[in-house]
Amino acid sequence: MESVFSLIIGAIIGYIVSLILDLPKTKIDNHLKKRRVRKTSKKLSKFDFSNDSGYMALDHAIPFYEENNIDLKHTGKEFIIEIPDKFKPQLEQFKFETRKGSQKGLENILSETFGFLSEDNDYNKKIQVAAEEVSKDFIAQLENGATRFNGKMFGVQSIKCERLTENEKAGLSIEFYITDYFTYRVFAKLYQEYKSKIIIKGIQDLKKYIPFLSSFGIANFVIASDNTDEYILLGHRSNNVIVDKNRLHFSMNEAFSLKDIDEFEEPSFKSCLFRGLKEELGINKDFKKNVVDYGFLDLGIDVNRMEMGISSYTKLKFDDNFTPETLRKLYSIAQDRELETKKLEFIPMSSLDKFINENEYKMSAGCRGTLKLLQARRIAGYL
């Protein structure tokens, strides 16, 4: 009986092996790749939003979003809250730019958004109160020597995430409106009042809260290596920032602004990434050859502050002309270093798990959440 059973099992195994051998190699590779993607997606889903982290991952690309699968559009629409007249003279003394309020192309956006949040129709009064409070905050900070700019920024109007082709490559489409730093700070303050009423379960919920999406950030982890060792760089936030003071943070974190456009004058993550590397780390075009790879990873939102952004990585290769000491010197004279971080920490990639476990609650929510996602990819063999 056992011999018959063994023969049956052997025949089944032989049949399966023959089927596999008959498959074209490309089909086998595609099948294994899709399995690997699904397995990694399942691992990454563990790191979606929890009340402890404050970071919500909205979409993952495995291993990263290919640039031709990222479609960014500038709609030309505007949403700008005007600085109250009585504070303009003081702010202008510090060259803090003031501009007219605008809802061009978004005329109904406030009534629609606050219709979801409250039956109280007097939202304009609350916006005015918040604008006055933010004006006072800026004046106090500027008088104390802080540097603040009211630059124009991109706010998020709509997002679409999809899977492309049979290999399930991630596609990302985002439409942006024009806003500014003052507007962003006003709605950051309002968010603290309405936070309990703003429910985000996924991307589909974001369209209800467009005025609160008046910023977008590019966060980057720099991974630097020589022929023997590989390190990830983390920054220590300075006292000059408004949020996450003295927290471990990304190597570079840059607000997506109207400076960040491609040759067709459309928004460009790549442009923002390389601007941030230059302004915050001092890595300019002279060291372009040492940037050997980069990619955009996870779309997410810090629900503590309703700040959306995309994480990324940059790989640097050290050589005789670009050493760790060179990088430290470049960082020390970088244009925006003192505005963002006070020092860089080089963490060996081989001990990253241990470092995360020992320091995760010293990190900003966004850094903690996306660093775990980066490590999950590394363990899966993508980095």
mmCIF file of N, CA, C and O in Angstrom, residues 112-196:
data_model
loop_
_atom_site.group_PDB
_atom_site.id
_atom_site.type_symbol
_atom_site.label_atom_id
_atom_site.label_comp_id
_atom_site.label_asym_id
_atom_site.label_seq_id
_atom_site.Cartn_x
_atom_site.Cartn_y
_atom_site.Cartn_z
ATOM 1 N N GLU A 112 -17.813 73.649 1.373
ATOM 2 C CA GLU A 112 -17.909 72.192 1.236
ATOM 3 C C GLU A 112 -17.166 71.488 2.368
ATOM 4 O O GLU A 112 -17.693 70.558 2.984
ATOM 5 N N THR A 113 -15.951 71.935 2.652
ATOM 6 C CA THR A 113 -15.150 71.280 3.690
ATOM 7 C C THR A 113 -15.770 71.448 5.067
ATOM 8 O O THR A 113 -15.918 70.471 5.816
ATOM 9 N N PHE A 114 -16.144 72.669 5.400
ATOM 10 C CA PHE A 114 -16.695 72.881 6.740
ATOM 11 C C PHE A 114 -18.105 72.324 6.860
ATOM 12 O O PHE A 114 -18.592 72.103 7.971
ATOM 13 N N GLY A 115 -18.751 72.064 5.734
ATOM 14 C CA GLY A 115 -20.021 71.346 5.769
ATOM 15 C C GLY A 115 -19.861 69.931 6.291
ATOM 16 O O GLY A 115 -20.771 69.387 6.923
ATOM 17 N N PHE A 116 -18.689 69.323 6.050
ATOM 18 C CA PHE A 116 -18.408 67.992 6.580
ATOM 19 C C PHE A 116 -18.069 68.033 8.070
ATOM 20 O O PHE A 116 -18.238 67.039 8.781
ATOM 21 N N LEU A 117 -17.587 69.179 8.535
ATOM 22 C CA LEU A 117 -17.008 69.248 9.871
ATOM 23 C C LEU A 117 -17.936 69.800 10.933
ATOM 24 O O LEU A 117 -17.810 69.463 12.109
ATOM 25 N N SER A 118 -18.864 70.684 10.535
ATOM 26 C CA SER A 118 -19.656 71.370 11.546
ATOM 27 C C SER A 118 -20.930 71.944 10.948
ATOM 28 O O SER A 118 -20.966 72.318 9.767
ATOM 29 N N GLU A 119 -21.959 72.016 11.766
ATOM 30 C CA GLU A 119 -23.189 72.686 11.342
ATOM 31 C C GLU A 119 -23.077 74.196 11.536
ATOM 32 O O GLU A 119 -23.929 74.952 11.082
ATOM 33 N N ASP A 120 -22.016 74.615 12.194
ATOM 34 C CA ASP A 120 -21.766 76.043 12.408
ATOM 35 C C ASP A 120 -21.253 76.662 11.112
ATOM 36 O O ASP A 120 -20.194 76.295 10.609
ATOM 37 N N ASN A 121 -22.001 77.580 10.536
ATOM 38 C CA ASN A 121 -21.615 78.182 9.262
ATOM 39 C C ASN A 121 -20.664 79.371 9.408
ATOM 40 O O ASN A 121 -20.288 79.985 8.411
ATOM 41 N N ASP A 122 -20.295 79.687 10.637
ATOM 42 C CA ASP A 122 -19.452 80.856 10.868
ATOM 43 C C ASP A 122 -17.968 80.475 10.805
ATOM 44 O O ASP A 122 -17.168 80.890 11.644
ATOM 45 N N TYR A 123 -17.595 79.671 9.806
ATOM 46 C CA TYR A 123 -16.215 79.211 9.705
ATOM 47 C C TYR A 123 -15.266 80.348 9.322
ATOM 48 O O TYR A 123 -14.084 80.327 9.669
ATOM 49 N N ASN A 124 -15.788 81.367 8.622
ATOM 50 C CA ASN A 124 -14.920 82.489 8.244
ATOM 51 C C ASN A 124 -14.374 83.215 9.470
ATOM 52 O O ASN A 124 -13.229 83.682 9.471
ATOM 53 N N LYS A 125 -15.186 83.302 10.507
ATOM 54 C CA LYS A 125 -14.737 83.944 11.743
ATOM 55 C C LYS A 125 -13.619 83.123 12.379
ATOM 56 O O LYS A 125 -12.627 83.683 12.875
ATOM 57 N N LYS A 126 -13.768 81.808 12.357
ATOM 58 C CA LYS A 126 -12.731 80.957 12.951
ATOM 59 C C LYS A 126 -11.434 81.045 12.154
ATOM 60 O O LYS A 126 -10.337 81.015 12.731
ATOM 61 N N ILE A 127 -11.553 81.145 10.853
ATOM 62 C CA ILE A 127 -10.361 81.307 10.019
ATOM 63 C C ILE A 127 -9.668 82.629 10.341
ATOM 64 O O ILE A 127 -8.446 82.703 10.449
ATOM 65 N N GLN A 128 -10.464 83.683 10.523
ATOM 66 C CA GLN A 128 -9.906 84.997 10.840
ATOM 67 C C GLN A 128 -9.184 84.976 12.187
ATOM 68 O O GLN A 128 -8.089 85.547 12.322
ATOM 69 N N VAL A 129 -9.785 84.331 13.175
ATOM 70 C CA VAL A 129 -9.146 84.225 14.491
ATOM 71 C C VAL A 129 -7.825 83.470 14.373
ATOM 72 O O VAL A 129 -6.796 83.885 14.932
ATOM 73 N N ALA A 130 -7.838 82.361 13.634
ATOM 74 C CA ALA A 130 -6.611 81.579 13.453
ATOM 75 C C ALA A 130 -5.556 82.401 12.715
ATOM 76 O O ALA A 130 -4.369 82.352 13.056
ATOM 77 N N ALA A 131 -5.975 83.180 11.716
ATOM 78 C CA ALA A 131 -5.028 84.011 10.956
ATOM 79 C C ALA A 131 -4.377 85.053 11.858
ATOM 80 O O ALA A 131 -3.175 85.352 11.720
ATOM 81 N N GLU A 132 -5.135 85.623 12.777
ATOM 82 C CA GLU A 132 -4.567 86.607 13.704
ATOM 83 C C GLU A 132 -3.575 85.941 14.658
ATOM 84 O O GLU A 132 -2.504 86.494 14.943
ATOM 85 N N GLU A 133 -3.912 84.750 15.149
ATOM 86 C CA GLU A 133 -3.022 84.042 16.058
ATOM 87 C C GLU A 133 -1.712 83.659 15.366
ATOM 88 O O GLU A 133 -0.623 83.791 15.939
ATOM 89 N N VAL A 134 -1.825 83.186 14.120
ATOM 90 C CA VAL A 134 -0.626 82.810 13.370
ATOM 91 C C VAL A 134 0.232 84.042 13.088
ATOM 92 O O VAL A 134 1.462 83.992 13.179
ATOM 93 N N SER A 135 -0.400 85.168 12.762
ATOM 94 C CA SER A 135 0.347 86.418 12.537
ATOM 95 C C SER A 135 1.147 86.797 13.773
ATOM 96 O O SER A 135 2.338 87.166 13.681
ATOM 97 N N LYS A 136 0.518 86.732 14.932
ATOM 98 C CA LYS A 136 1.210 87.051 16.187
ATOM 99 C C LYS A 136 2.372 86.086 16.430
ATOM 100 O O LYS A 136 3.451 86.500 16.888
ATOM 101 N N ASP A 137 2.144 84.808 16.138
ATOM 102 C CA ASP A 137 3.214 83.809 16.306
ATOM 103 C C ASP A 137 4.419 84.149 15.430
ATOM 104 O O ASP A 137 5.567 84.110 15.890
ATOM 105 N N PHE A 138 4.153 84.468 14.171
ATOM 106 C CA PHE A 138 5.242 84.790 13.251
ATOM 107 C C PHE A 138 6.007 86.031 13.698
ATOM 108 O O PHE A 138 7.245 86.072 13.662
ATOM 109 N N ILE A 139 5.277 87.045 14.133
ATOM 110 C CA ILE A 139 5.932 88.278 14.584
ATOM 111 C C ILE A 139 6.847 87.992 15.774
ATOM 112 O O ILE A 139 8.002 88.448 15.826
ATOM 113 N N ALA A 140 6.351 87.212 16.728
ATOM 114 C CA ALA A 140 7.159 86.868 17.900
ATOM 115 C C ALA A 140 8.405 86.083 17.498
ATOM 116 O O ALA A 140 9.510 86.339 18.007
ATOM 117 N N GLN A 141 8.253 85.140 16.584
ATOM 118 C CA GLN A 141 9.387 84.325 16.149
ATOM 119 C C GLN A 141 10.416 85.165 15.401
ATOM 120 O O GLN A 141 11.626 85.037 15.627
ATOM 121 N N LEU A 142 9.936 86.045 14.532
ATOM 122 C CA LEU A 142 10.842 86.898 13.759
ATOM 123 C C LEU A 142 11.578 87.878 14.671
ATOM 124 O O LEU A 142 12.777 88.152 14.486
ATOM 125 N N GLU A 143 10.882 88.418 15.658
ATOM 126 C CA GLU A 143 11.519 89.337 16.603
ATOM 127 C C GLU A 143 12.574 88.646 17.448
ATOM 128 O O GLU A 143 13.530 89.273 17.910
ATOM 129 N N ASN A 144 12.409 87.333 17.637
ATOM 130 C CA ASN A 144 13.386 86.555 18.403
ATOM 131 C C ASN A 144 14.518 86.021 17.540
ATOM 132 O O ASN A 144 15.338 85.216 18.001
ATOM 133 N N GLY A 145 14.550 86.443 16.274
ATOM 134 C CA GLY A 145 15.668 86.077 15.406
ATOM 135 C C GLY A 145 15.456 84.874 14.524
ATOM 136 O O GLY A 145 16.374 84.472 13.791
ATOM 137 N N ALA A 146 14.259 84.263 14.580
ATOM 138 C CA ALA A 146 13.997 83.111 13.714
ATOM 139 C C ALA A 146 13.849 83.572 12.263
ATOM 140 O O ALA A 146 13.526 84.736 11.991
ATOM 141 N N THR A 147 14.089 82.648 11.348
ATOM 142 C CA THR A 147 13.937 82.935 9.920
ATOM 143 C C THR A 147 12.634 82.313 9.427
ATOM 144 O O THR A 147 12.423 81.107 9.587
ATOM 145 N N ARG A 148 11.774 83.131 8.854
ATOM 146 C CA ARG A 148 10.499 82.653 8.327
ATOM 147 C C ARG A 148 10.244 83.293 6.967
ATOM 148 O O ARG A 148 10.471 84.491 6.787
ATOM 149 N N PHE A 149 9.775 82.483 6.022
ATOM 150 C CA PHE A 149 9.454 82.978 4.686
ATOM 151 C C PHE A 149 8.023 82.591 4.346
ATOM 152 O O PHE A 149 7.580 81.484 4.681
ATOM 153 N N ASN A 150 7.331 83.476 3.658
ATOM 154 C CA ASN A 150 5.967 83.148 3.228
ATOM 155 C C ASN A 150 5.974 82.769 1.744
ATOM 156 O O ASN A 150 5.330 83.391 0.907
ATOM 157 N N GLY A 151 6.726 81.727 1.435
ATOM 158 C CA GLY A 151 6.840 81.291 0.054
ATOM 159 C C GLY A 151 5.589 80.582 -0.424
ATOM 160 O O GLY A 151 4.827 80.006 0.363
ATOM 161 N N LYS A 152 5.379 80.642 -1.736
ATOM 162 C CA LYS A 152 4.263 79.890 -2.319
ATOM 163 C C LYS A 152 4.585 78.400 -2.300
ATOM 164 O O LYS A 152 5.732 77.986 -2.486
ATOM 165 N N MET A 153 3.545 77.605 -2.086
ATOM 166 C CA MET A 153 3.696 76.167 -1.961
ATOM 167 C C MET A 153 2.621 75.465 -2.780
ATOM 168 O O MET A 153 1.655 76.090 -3.225
ATOM 169 N N PHE A 154 2.802 74.160 -2.929
ATOM 170 C CA PHE A 154 1.777 73.343 -3.564
ATOM 171 C C PHE A 154 0.898 72.701 -2.504
ATOM 172 O O PHE A 154 1.391 72.091 -1.551
ATOM 173 N N GLY A 155 -0.433 72.849 -2.661
ATOM 174 C CA GLY A 155 -1.399 72.112 -1.857
ATOM 175 C C GLY A 155 -2.029 71.028 -2.710
ATOM 176 O O GLY A 155 -2.046 71.113 -3.943
ATOM 177 N N VAL A 156 -2.555 70.000 -2.071
ATOM 178 C CA VAL A 156 -3.070 68.832 -2.792
ATOM 179 C C VAL A 156 -4.553 68.998 -3.096
ATOM 180 O O VAL A 156 -5.371 69.165 -2.183
ATOM 181 N N GLN A 157 -4.892 68.933 -4.371
ATOM 182 C CA GLN A 157 -6.290 69.017 -4.794
ATOM 183 C C GLN A 157 -6.921 67.640 -4.994
ATOM 184 O O GLN A 157 -8.064 67.407 -4.608
ATOM 185 N N SER A 158 -6.180 66.724 -5.593
ATOM 186 C CA SER A 158 -6.710 65.371 -5.800
ATOM 187 C C SER A 158 -5.566 64.390 -5.943
ATOM 188 O O SER A 158 -4.461 64.755 -6.367
ATOM 189 N N ILE A 159 -5.838 63.131 -5.571
ATOM 190 C CA ILE A 159 -4.839 62.060 -5.649
ATOM 191 C C ILE A 159 -5.494 60.808 -6.224
ATOM 192 O O ILE A 159 -6.626 60.462 -5.866
ATOM 193 N N LYS A 160 -4.774 60.134 -7.084
ATOM 194 C CA LYS A 160 -5.212 58.845 -7.607
ATOM 195 C C LYS A 160 -4.044 57.879 -7.560
ATOM 196 O O LYS A 160 -2.964 58.170 -8.078
ATOM 197 N N CYS A 161 -4.243 56.738 -6.916
ATOM 198 C CA CYS A 161 -3.234 55.685 -6.872
ATOM 199 C C CYS A 161 -3.774 54.473 -7.616
ATOM 200 O O CYS A 161 -4.947 54.116 -7.461
ATOM 201 N N GLU A 162 -2.924 53.841 -8.404
ATOM 202 C CA GLU A 162 -3.383 52.681 -9.166
ATOM 203 C C GLU A 162 -2.237 51.710 -9.379
ATOM 204 O O GLU A 162 -1.077 52.035 -9.128
ATOM 205 N N ARG A 163 -2.589 50.505 -9.841
ATOM 206 C CA ARG A 163 -1.600 49.491 -10.179
ATOM 207 C C ARG A 163 -1.599 49.308 -11.688
ATOM 208 O O ARG A 163 -2.655 49.096 -12.287
ATOM 209 N N LEU A 164 -0.406 49.392 -12.266
ATOM 210 C CA LEU A 164 -0.267 49.396 -13.714
ATOM 211 C C LEU A 164 0.384 48.107 -14.197
ATOM 212 O O LEU A 164 1.294 47.584 -13.551
ATOM 213 N N THR A 165 -0.061 47.601 -15.298
ATOM 214 C CA THR A 165 0.475 46.425 -15.973
ATOM 215 C C THR A 165 0.320 45.171 -15.121
ATOM 216 O O THR A 165 -0.039 45.218 -13.940
ATOM 217 N N GLU A 166 0.635 44.033 -15.720
ATOM 218 C CA GLU A 166 0.477 42.752 -15.031
ATOM 219 C C GLU A 166 1.475 42.589 -13.890
ATOM 220 O O GLU A 166 1.291 41.751 -13.004
ATOM 221 N N ASN A 167 2.532 43.397 -13.877
ATOM 222 C CA ASN A 167 3.514 43.326 -12.794
ATOM 223 C C ASN A 167 3.123 44.170 -11.586
ATOM 224 O O ASN A 167 3.893 44.295 -10.641
ATOM 225 N N GLU A 168 1.940 44.776 -11.635
ATOM 226 C CA GLU A 168 1.387 45.532 -10.506
ATOM 227 C C GLU A 168 2.276 46.715 -10.105
ATOM 228 O O GLU A 168 2.408 47.034 -8.922
ATOM 229 N N LYS A 169 2.898 47.356 -11.081
ATOM 230 C CA LYS A 169 3.690 48.543 -10.765
ATOM 231 C C LYS A 169 2.773 49.659 -10.281
ATOM 232 O O LYS A 169 1.663 49.819 -10.770
ATOM 233 N N ALA A 170 3.269 50.421 -9.308
ATOM 234 C CA ALA A 170 2.454 51.464 -8.692
ATOM 235 C C ALA A 170 2.451 52.721 -9.546
ATOM 236 O O ALA A 170 3.507 53.183 -10.002
ATOM 237 N N GLY A 171 1.254 53.280 -9.744
ATOM 238 C CA GLY A 171 1.114 54.559 -10.427
ATOM 239 C C GLY A 171 0.549 55.597 -9.479
ATOM 240 O O GLY A 171 -0.281 55.282 -8.618
ATOM 241 N N LEU A 172 0.994 56.827 -9.625
ATOM 242 C CA LEU A 172 0.575 57.900 -8.729
ATOM 243 C C LEU A 172 0.283 59.157 -9.540
ATOM 244 O O LEU A 172 1.140 59.611 -10.304
ATOM 245 N N SER A 173 -0.942 59.698 -9.394
ATOM 246 C CA SER A 173 -1.327 60.947 -10.061
ATOM 247 C C SER A 173 -1.798 61.944 -9.008
ATOM 248 O O SER A 173 -2.672 61.611 -8.189
ATOM 249 N N ILE A 174 -1.234 63.140 -9.013
ATOM 250 C CA ILE A 174 -1.617 64.168 -8.047
ATOM 251 C C ILE A 174 -1.814 65.489 -8.772
ATOM 252 O O ILE A 174 -1.000 65.882 -9.602
ATOM 253 N N GLU A 175 -2.909 66.180 -8.435
ATOM 254 C CA GLU A 175 -3.148 67.537 -8.915
ATOM 255 C C GLU A 175 -2.928 68.499 -7.752
ATOM 256 O O GLU A 175 -3.389 68.244 -6.631
ATOM 257 N N PHE A 176 -2.232 69.612 -8.034
ATOM 258 C CA PHE A 176 -1.874 70.567 -6.996
ATOM 259 C C PHE A 176 -2.484 71.941 -7.269
ATOM 260 O O PHE A 176 -2.636 72.348 -8.421
ATOM 261 N N TYR A 177 -2.811 72.639 -6.186
ATOM 262 C CA TYR A 177 -3.187 74.049 -6.271
ATOM 263 C C TYR A 177 -2.090 74.888 -5.621
ATOM 264 O O TYR A 177 -1.198 74.368 -4.940
ATOM 265 N N ILE A 178 -2.145 76.195 -5.830
ATOM 266 C CA ILE A 178 -1.164 77.116 -5.245
ATOM 267 C C ILE A 178 -1.661 77.600 -3.892
ATOM 268 O O ILE A 178 -2.822 77.999 -3.744
ATOM 269 N N THR A 179 -0.781 77.575 -2.921
ATOM 270 C CA THR A 179 -1.080 78.139 -1.612
ATOM 271 C C THR A 179 0.190 78.806 -1.101
ATOM 272 O O THR A 179 1.121 79.037 -1.860
ATOM 273 N N ASP A 180 0.246 79.140 0.185
ATOM 274 C CA ASP A 180 1.491 79.699 0.728
ATOM 275 C C ASP A 180 1.672 79.252 2.173
ATOM 276 O O ASP A 180 0.805 78.598 2.763
ATOM 277 N N TYR A 181 2.847 79.604 2.712
ATOM 278 C CA TYR A 181 3.217 79.111 4.042
ATOM 279 C C TYR A 181 2.268 79.637 5.124
ATOM 280 O O TYR A 181 1.933 78.918 6.069
ATOM 281 N N PHE A 182 1.842 80.883 4.990
ATOM 282 C CA PHE A 182 0.920 81.449 5.970
ATOM 283 C C PHE A 182 -0.382 80.650 5.992
ATOM 284 O O PHE A 182 -0.891 80.311 7.065
ATOM 285 N N THR A 183 -0.929 80.353 4.825
ATOM 286 C CA THR A 183 -2.172 79.575 4.740
ATOM 287 C C THR A 183 -1.997 78.204 5.383
ATOM 288 O O THR A 183 -2.862 77.723 6.129
ATOM 289 N N TYR A 184 -0.871 77.580 5.097
ATOM 290 C CA TYR A 184 -0.574 76.277 5.693
ATOM 291 C C TYR A 184 -0.588 76.347 7.219
ATOM 292 O O TYR A 184 -1.170 75.493 7.896
ATOM 293 N N ARG A 185 0.040 77.398 7.784
ATOM 294 C CA ARG A 185 0.086 77.517 9.248
ATOM 295 C C ARG A 185 -1.302 77.806 9.827
ATOM 296 O O ARG A 185 -1.638 77.344 10.920
ATOM 297 N N VAL A 186 -2.120 78.577 9.112
ATOM 298 C CA VAL A 186 -3.478 78.850 9.580
ATOM 299 C C VAL A 186 -4.270 77.552 9.680
ATOM 300 O O VAL A 186 -4.943 77.281 10.679
ATOM 301 N N PHE A 187 -4.188 76.719 8.647
ATOM 302 C CA PHE A 187 -4.964 75.479 8.680
ATOM 303 C C PHE A 187 -4.328 74.414 9.568
ATOM 304 O O PHE A 187 -5.027 73.520 10.049
ATOM 305 N N ALA A 188 -3.045 74.533 9.833
ATOM 306 C CA ALA A 188 -2.437 73.659 10.829
ATOM 307 C C ALA A 188 -3.011 73.967 12.212
ATOM 308 O O ALA A 188 -3.264 73.068 13.021
ATOM 309 N N LYS A 189 -3.232 75.257 12.476
ATOM 310 C CA LYS A 189 -3.838 75.648 13.754
ATOM 311 C C LYS A 189 -5.305 75.223 13.817
ATOM 312 O O LYS A 189 -5.769 74.701 14.839
ATOM 313 N N LEU A 190 -6.053 75.435 12.733
ATOM 314 C CA LEU A 190 -7.455 75.020 12.691
ATOM 315 C C LEU A 190 -7.603 73.508 12.819
ATOM 316 O O LEU A 190 -8.576 73.014 13.400
ATOM 317 N N TYR A 191 -6.633 72.787 12.299
ATOM 318 C CA TYR A 191 -6.699 71.321 12.363
ATOM 319 C C TYR A 191 -6.743 70.828 13.801
ATOM 320 O O TYR A 191 -7.431 69.851 14.113
ATOM 321 N N GLN A 192 -6.020 71.510 14.689
ATOM 322 C CA GLN A 192 -6.029 71.079 16.084
ATOM 323 C C GLN A 192 -7.424 71.207 16.705
ATOM 324 O O GLN A 192 -7.786 70.437 17.589
ATOM 325 N N GLU A 193 -8.214 72.155 16.209
ATOM 326 C CA GLU A 193 -9.586 72.314 16.702
ATOM 327 C C GLU A 193 -10.526 71.264 16.115
ATOM 328 O O GLU A 193 -11.420 70.765 16.795
ATOM 329 N N TYR A 194 -10.315 70.923 14.852
ATOM 330 C CA TYR A 194 -11.235 70.015 14.158
ATOM 331 C C TYR A 194 -10.700 68.589 14.036
ATOM 332 O O TYR A 194 -11.346 67.742 13.424
ATOM 333 N N LYS A 195 -9.581 68.332 14.651
ATOM 334 C CA LYS A 195 -8.893 67.052 14.478
ATOM 335 C C LYS A 195 -9.791 65.849 14.767
ATOM 336 O O LYS A 195 -9.779 64.863 14.015
ATOM 337 N N SER A 196 -10.572 65.917 15.798
ATOM 338 C CA SER A 196 -11.409 64.775 16.180
ATOM 339 C C SER A 196 -12.524 64.504 15.175
ATOM 340 O O SER A 196 -13.089 63.404 15.140
#
